[in-house]
Amino acid sequence: MAFTEVEIASFHQAVTTHGQADDLYKLGLIYSTGQGGAVDLVEAHKWFNLAAVKGSDSAKACRKELADQMSISEIAAAQKAAREWLTLH
């Protein structure tokens, strides 16, 4: 599934106002596949983690798959970023 730059921007806007699991999950997909830029596993893990907290089973599976490819420090950075995002939204 490919996303346009407009769709990517709309998902970012949607999560800042609503924080729905589906939009959070889509951002995880975007960052894990490098759509709109380079692959960013830390950022992808953050979004999948937030979507998982909102109940997305797909995000839980993707988060685990990413974690298997990441270092402990990368996972810690992603978790910290997710906590920070939650305090702001």
mmCIF file of the C-alpha atoms, coordinates in Angstrom:
data_MODEL
# 
_entry.id   MODEL 
# 
loop_
_atom_site.group_PDB 
_atom_site.id 
_atom_site.type_symbol 
_atom_site.label_atom_id 
_atom_site.label_alt_id 
_atom_site.label_comp_id 
_atom_site.label_asym_id 
_atom_site.label_entity_id 
_atom_site.label_seq_id 
_atom_site.pdbx_PDB_ins_code 
_atom_site.Cartn_x 
_atom_site.Cartn_y 
_atom_site.Cartn_z 
_atom_site.occupancy 
_atom_site.B_iso_or_equiv 
_atom_site.pdbx_formal_charge 
_atom_site.auth_seq_id 
_atom_site.auth_comp_id 
_atom_site.auth_asym_id 
_atom_site.auth_atom_id 
_atom_site.pdbx_PDB_model_num 
ATOM 1  C CA . MET A 1 1  ? 0.000  0.000  0.000  1.00 0.00 ? 1  MET A CA 1 
ATOM 2  C CA . ALA A 1 2  ? 1.576  3.258  -1.106 1.00 0.00 ? 2  ALA A CA 1 
ATOM 3  C CA . PHE A 1 3  ? 0.646  6.600  0.401  1.00 0.00 ? 3  PHE A CA 1 
ATOM 4  C CA . THR A 1 4  ? 0.870  10.004 -1.239 1.00 0.00 ? 4  THR A CA 1 
ATOM 5  C CA . GLU A 1 5  ? 2.537  12.968 0.453  1.00 0.00 ? 5  GLU A CA 1 
ATOM 6  C CA . VAL A 1 6  ? -0.918 14.460 1.002  1.00 0.00 ? 6  VAL A CA 1 
ATOM 7  C CA . GLU A 1 7  ? -2.122 11.269 2.717  1.00 0.00 ? 7  GLU A CA 1 
ATOM 8  C CA . ILE A 1 8  ? 0.991  11.139 4.898  1.00 0.00 ? 8  ILE A CA 1 
ATOM 9  C CA . ALA A 1 9  ? 0.420  14.743 5.972  1.00 0.00 ? 9  ALA A CA 1 
ATOM 10 C CA . SER A 1 10 ? -3.246 13.994 6.680  1.00 0.00 ? 10 SER A CA 1 
ATOM 11 C CA . PHE A 1 11 ? -2.321 11.015 8.902  1.00 0.00 ? 11 PHE A CA 1 
ATOM 12 C CA . HIS A 1 12 ? 0.068  13.235 10.889 1.00 0.00 ? 12 HIS A CA 1 
ATOM 13 C CA . GLN A 1 13 ? -2.655 15.851 11.265 1.00 0.00 ? 13 GLN A CA 1 
ATOM 14 C CA . ALA A 1 14 ? -5.245 13.240 12.234 1.00 0.00 ? 14 ALA A CA 1 
ATOM 15 C CA . VAL A 1 15 ? -3.122 11.731 14.994 1.00 0.00 ? 15 VAL A CA 1 
ATOM 16 C CA . THR A 1 16 ? -2.487 15.124 16.546 1.00 0.00 ? 16 THR A CA 1 
ATOM 17 C CA . THR A 1 17 ? -6.214 15.815 16.775 1.00 0.00 ? 17 THR A CA 1 
ATOM 18 C CA . HIS A 1 18 ? -7.771 12.353 17.208 1.00 0.00 ? 18 HIS A CA 1 
ATOM 19 C CA . GLY A 1 19 ? -5.065 9.743  17.819 1.00 0.00 ? 19 GLY A CA 1 
ATOM 20 C CA . GLN A 1 20 ? -7.076 6.922  16.248 1.00 0.00 ? 20 GLN A CA 1 
ATOM 21 C CA . ALA A 1 21 ? -5.390 3.503  16.127 1.00 0.00 ? 21 ALA A CA 1 
ATOM 22 C CA . ASP A 1 22 ? -5.821 3.210  12.358 1.00 0.00 ? 22 ASP A CA 1 
ATOM 23 C CA . ASP A 1 23 ? -4.008 6.477  11.634 1.00 0.00 ? 23 ASP A CA 1 
ATOM 24 C CA . LEU A 1 24 ? -1.249 5.643  14.133 1.00 0.00 ? 24 LEU A CA 1 
ATOM 25 C CA . TYR A 1 25 ? -0.850 2.238  12.470 1.00 0.00 ? 25 TYR A CA 1 
ATOM 26 C CA . LYS A 1 26 ? -0.645 3.813  9.009  1.00 0.00 ? 26 LYS A CA 1 
ATOM 27 C CA . LEU A 1 27 ? 2.156  6.105  10.195 1.00 0.00 ? 27 LEU A CA 1 
ATOM 28 C CA . GLY A 1 28 ? 3.984  3.020  11.445 1.00 0.00 ? 28 GLY A CA 1 
ATOM 29 C CA . LEU A 1 29 ? 3.630  1.485  7.996  1.00 0.00 ? 29 LEU A CA 1 
ATOM 30 C CA . ILE A 1 30 ? 4.893  4.662  6.340  1.00 0.00 ? 30 ILE A CA 1 
ATOM 31 C CA . TYR A 1 31 ? 8.041  4.836  8.457  1.00 0.00 ? 31 TYR A CA 1 
ATOM 32 C CA . SER A 1 32 ? 8.725  1.092  8.379  1.00 0.00 ? 32 SER A CA 1 
ATOM 33 C CA . THR A 1 33 ? 8.624  1.014  4.577  1.00 0.00 ? 33 THR A CA 1 
ATOM 34 C CA . GLY A 1 34 ? 10.340 4.338  3.905  1.00 0.00 ? 34 GLY A CA 1 
ATOM 35 C CA . GLN A 1 35 ? 7.428  5.975  2.131  1.00 0.00 ? 35 GLN A CA 1 
ATOM 36 C CA . GLY A 1 36 ? 8.028  9.681  1.982  1.00 0.00 ? 36 GLY A CA 1 
ATOM 37 C CA . GLY A 1 37 ? 11.686 9.280  2.999  1.00 0.00 ? 37 GLY A CA 1 
ATOM 38 C CA . ALA A 1 38 ? 14.146 6.824  4.461  1.00 0.00 ? 38 ALA A CA 1 
ATOM 39 C CA . VAL A 1 39 ? 13.098 3.817  6.546  1.00 0.00 ? 39 VAL A CA 1 
ATOM 40 C CA . ASP A 1 40 ? 13.056 4.833  10.215 1.00 0.00 ? 40 ASP A CA 1 
ATOM 41 C CA . LEU A 1 41 ? 12.562 1.825  12.481 1.00 0.00 ? 41 LEU A CA 1 
ATOM 42 C CA . VAL A 1 42 ? 12.570 3.875  15.682 1.00 0.00 ? 42 VAL A CA 1 
ATOM 43 C CA . GLU A 1 43 ? 9.827  6.162  14.388 1.00 0.00 ? 43 GLU A CA 1 
ATOM 44 C CA . ALA A 1 44 ? 7.885  3.197  12.975 1.00 0.00 ? 44 ALA A CA 1 
ATOM 45 C CA . HIS A 1 45 ? 8.095  1.345  16.296 1.00 0.00 ? 45 HIS A CA 1 
ATOM 46 C CA . LYS A 1 46 ? 6.849  4.465  18.082 1.00 0.00 ? 46 LYS A CA 1 
ATOM 47 C CA . TRP A 1 47 ? 3.744  4.697  15.886 1.00 0.00 ? 47 TRP A CA 1 
ATOM 48 C CA . PHE A 1 48 ? 3.069  0.945  16.028 1.00 0.00 ? 48 PHE A CA 1 
ATOM 49 C CA . ASN A 1 49 ? 3.437  1.082  19.806 1.00 0.00 ? 49 ASN A CA 1 
ATOM 50 C CA . LEU A 1 50 ? 0.932  3.926  20.069 1.00 0.00 ? 50 LEU A CA 1 
ATOM 51 C CA . ALA A 1 51 ? -1.512 2.101  17.781 1.00 0.00 ? 51 ALA A CA 1 
ATOM 52 C CA . ALA A 1 52 ? -1.072 -1.064 19.859 1.00 0.00 ? 52 ALA A CA 1 
ATOM 53 C CA . VAL A 1 53 ? -1.931 0.879  23.017 1.00 0.00 ? 53 VAL A CA 1 
ATOM 54 C CA . LYS A 1 54 ? -5.149 1.921  21.249 1.00 0.00 ? 54 LYS A CA 1 
ATOM 55 C CA . GLY A 1 55 ? -5.950 -1.752 20.578 1.00 0.00 ? 55 GLY A CA 1 
ATOM 56 C CA . SER A 1 56 ? -4.582 -2.474 17.101 1.00 0.00 ? 56 SER A CA 1 
ATOM 57 C CA . ASP A 1 57 ? -3.624 -6.146 16.855 1.00 0.00 ? 57 ASP A CA 1 
ATOM 58 C CA . SER A 1 58 ? -1.940 -5.526 13.495 1.00 0.00 ? 58 SER A CA 1 
ATOM 59 C CA . ALA A 1 59 ? 0.242  -2.860 15.117 1.00 0.00 ? 59 ALA A CA 1 
ATOM 60 C CA . LYS A 1 60 ? 1.203  -5.275 17.890 1.00 0.00 ? 60 LYS A CA 1 
ATOM 61 C CA . ALA A 1 61 ? 2.395  -7.800 15.313 1.00 0.00 ? 61 ALA A CA 1 
ATOM 62 C CA . CYS A 1 62 ? 4.311  -5.170 13.332 1.00 0.00 ? 62 CYS A CA 1 
ATOM 63 C CA . ARG A 1 63 ? 5.883  -3.768 16.485 1.00 0.00 ? 63 ARG A CA 1 
ATOM 64 C CA . LYS A 1 64 ? 7.166  -7.218 17.433 1.00 0.00 ? 64 LYS A CA 1 
ATOM 65 C CA . GLU A 1 65 ? 8.514  -7.816 13.935 1.00 0.00 ? 65 GLU A CA 1 
ATOM 66 C CA . LEU A 1 66 ? 10.364 -4.496 14.024 1.00 0.00 ? 66 LEU A CA 1 
ATOM 67 C CA . ALA A 1 67 ? 11.696 -5.100 17.530 1.00 0.00 ? 67 ALA A CA 1 
ATOM 68 C CA . ASP A 1 68 ? 13.348 -8.284 16.276 1.00 0.00 ? 68 ASP A CA 1 
ATOM 69 C CA . GLN A 1 69 ? 15.384 -6.113 13.864 1.00 0.00 ? 69 GLN A CA 1 
ATOM 70 C CA . MET A 1 70 ? 16.252 -3.352 16.349 1.00 0.00 ? 70 MET A CA 1 
ATOM 71 C CA . SER A 1 71 ? 18.874 -2.925 19.055 1.00 0.00 ? 71 SER A CA 1 
ATOM 72 C CA . ILE A 1 72 ? 17.881 -2.507 22.690 1.00 0.00 ? 72 ILE A CA 1 
ATOM 73 C CA . SER A 1 73 ? 18.824 1.170  22.549 1.00 0.00 ? 73 SER A CA 1 
ATOM 74 C CA . GLU A 1 74 ? 16.683 1.721  19.437 1.00 0.00 ? 74 GLU A CA 1 
ATOM 75 C CA . ILE A 1 75 ? 13.683 0.104  21.131 1.00 0.00 ? 75 ILE A CA 1 
ATOM 76 C CA . ALA A 1 76 ? 14.258 2.233  24.226 1.00 0.00 ? 76 ALA A CA 1 
ATOM 77 C CA . ALA A 1 77 ? 14.394 5.369  22.059 1.00 0.00 ? 77 ALA A CA 1 
ATOM 78 C CA . ALA A 1 78 ? 11.141 4.391  20.341 1.00 0.00 ? 78 ALA A CA 1 
ATOM 79 C CA . GLN A 1 79 ? 9.413  3.728  23.659 1.00 0.00 ? 79 GLN A CA 1 
ATOM 80 C CA . LYS A 1 80 ? 10.627 7.039  25.047 1.00 0.00 ? 80 LYS A CA 1 
ATOM 81 C CA . ALA A 1 81 ? 9.332  8.851  21.953 1.00 0.00 ? 81 ALA A CA 1 
ATOM 82 C CA . ALA A 1 82 ? 5.947  7.142  22.323 1.00 0.00 ? 82 ALA A CA 1 
ATOM 83 C CA . ARG A 1 83 ? 5.704  8.188  25.994 1.00 0.00 ? 83 ARG A CA 1 
ATOM 84 C CA . GLU A 1 84 ? 6.627  11.751 25.080 1.00 0.00 ? 84 GLU A CA 1 
ATOM 85 C CA . TRP A 1 85 ? 4.011  11.804 22.317 1.00 0.00 ? 85 TRP A CA 1 
ATOM 86 C CA . LEU A 1 86 ? 1.366  10.587 24.777 1.00 0.00 ? 86 LEU A CA 1 
ATOM 87 C CA . THR A 1 87 ? 2.147  13.365 27.243 1.00 0.00 ? 87 THR A CA 1 
ATOM 88 C CA . LEU A 1 88 ? 1.656  15.955 24.503 1.00 0.00 ? 88 LEU A CA 1 
ATOM 89 C CA . HIS A 1 89 ? -1.548 14.514 23.034 1.00 0.00 ? 89 HIS A CA 1 
# 
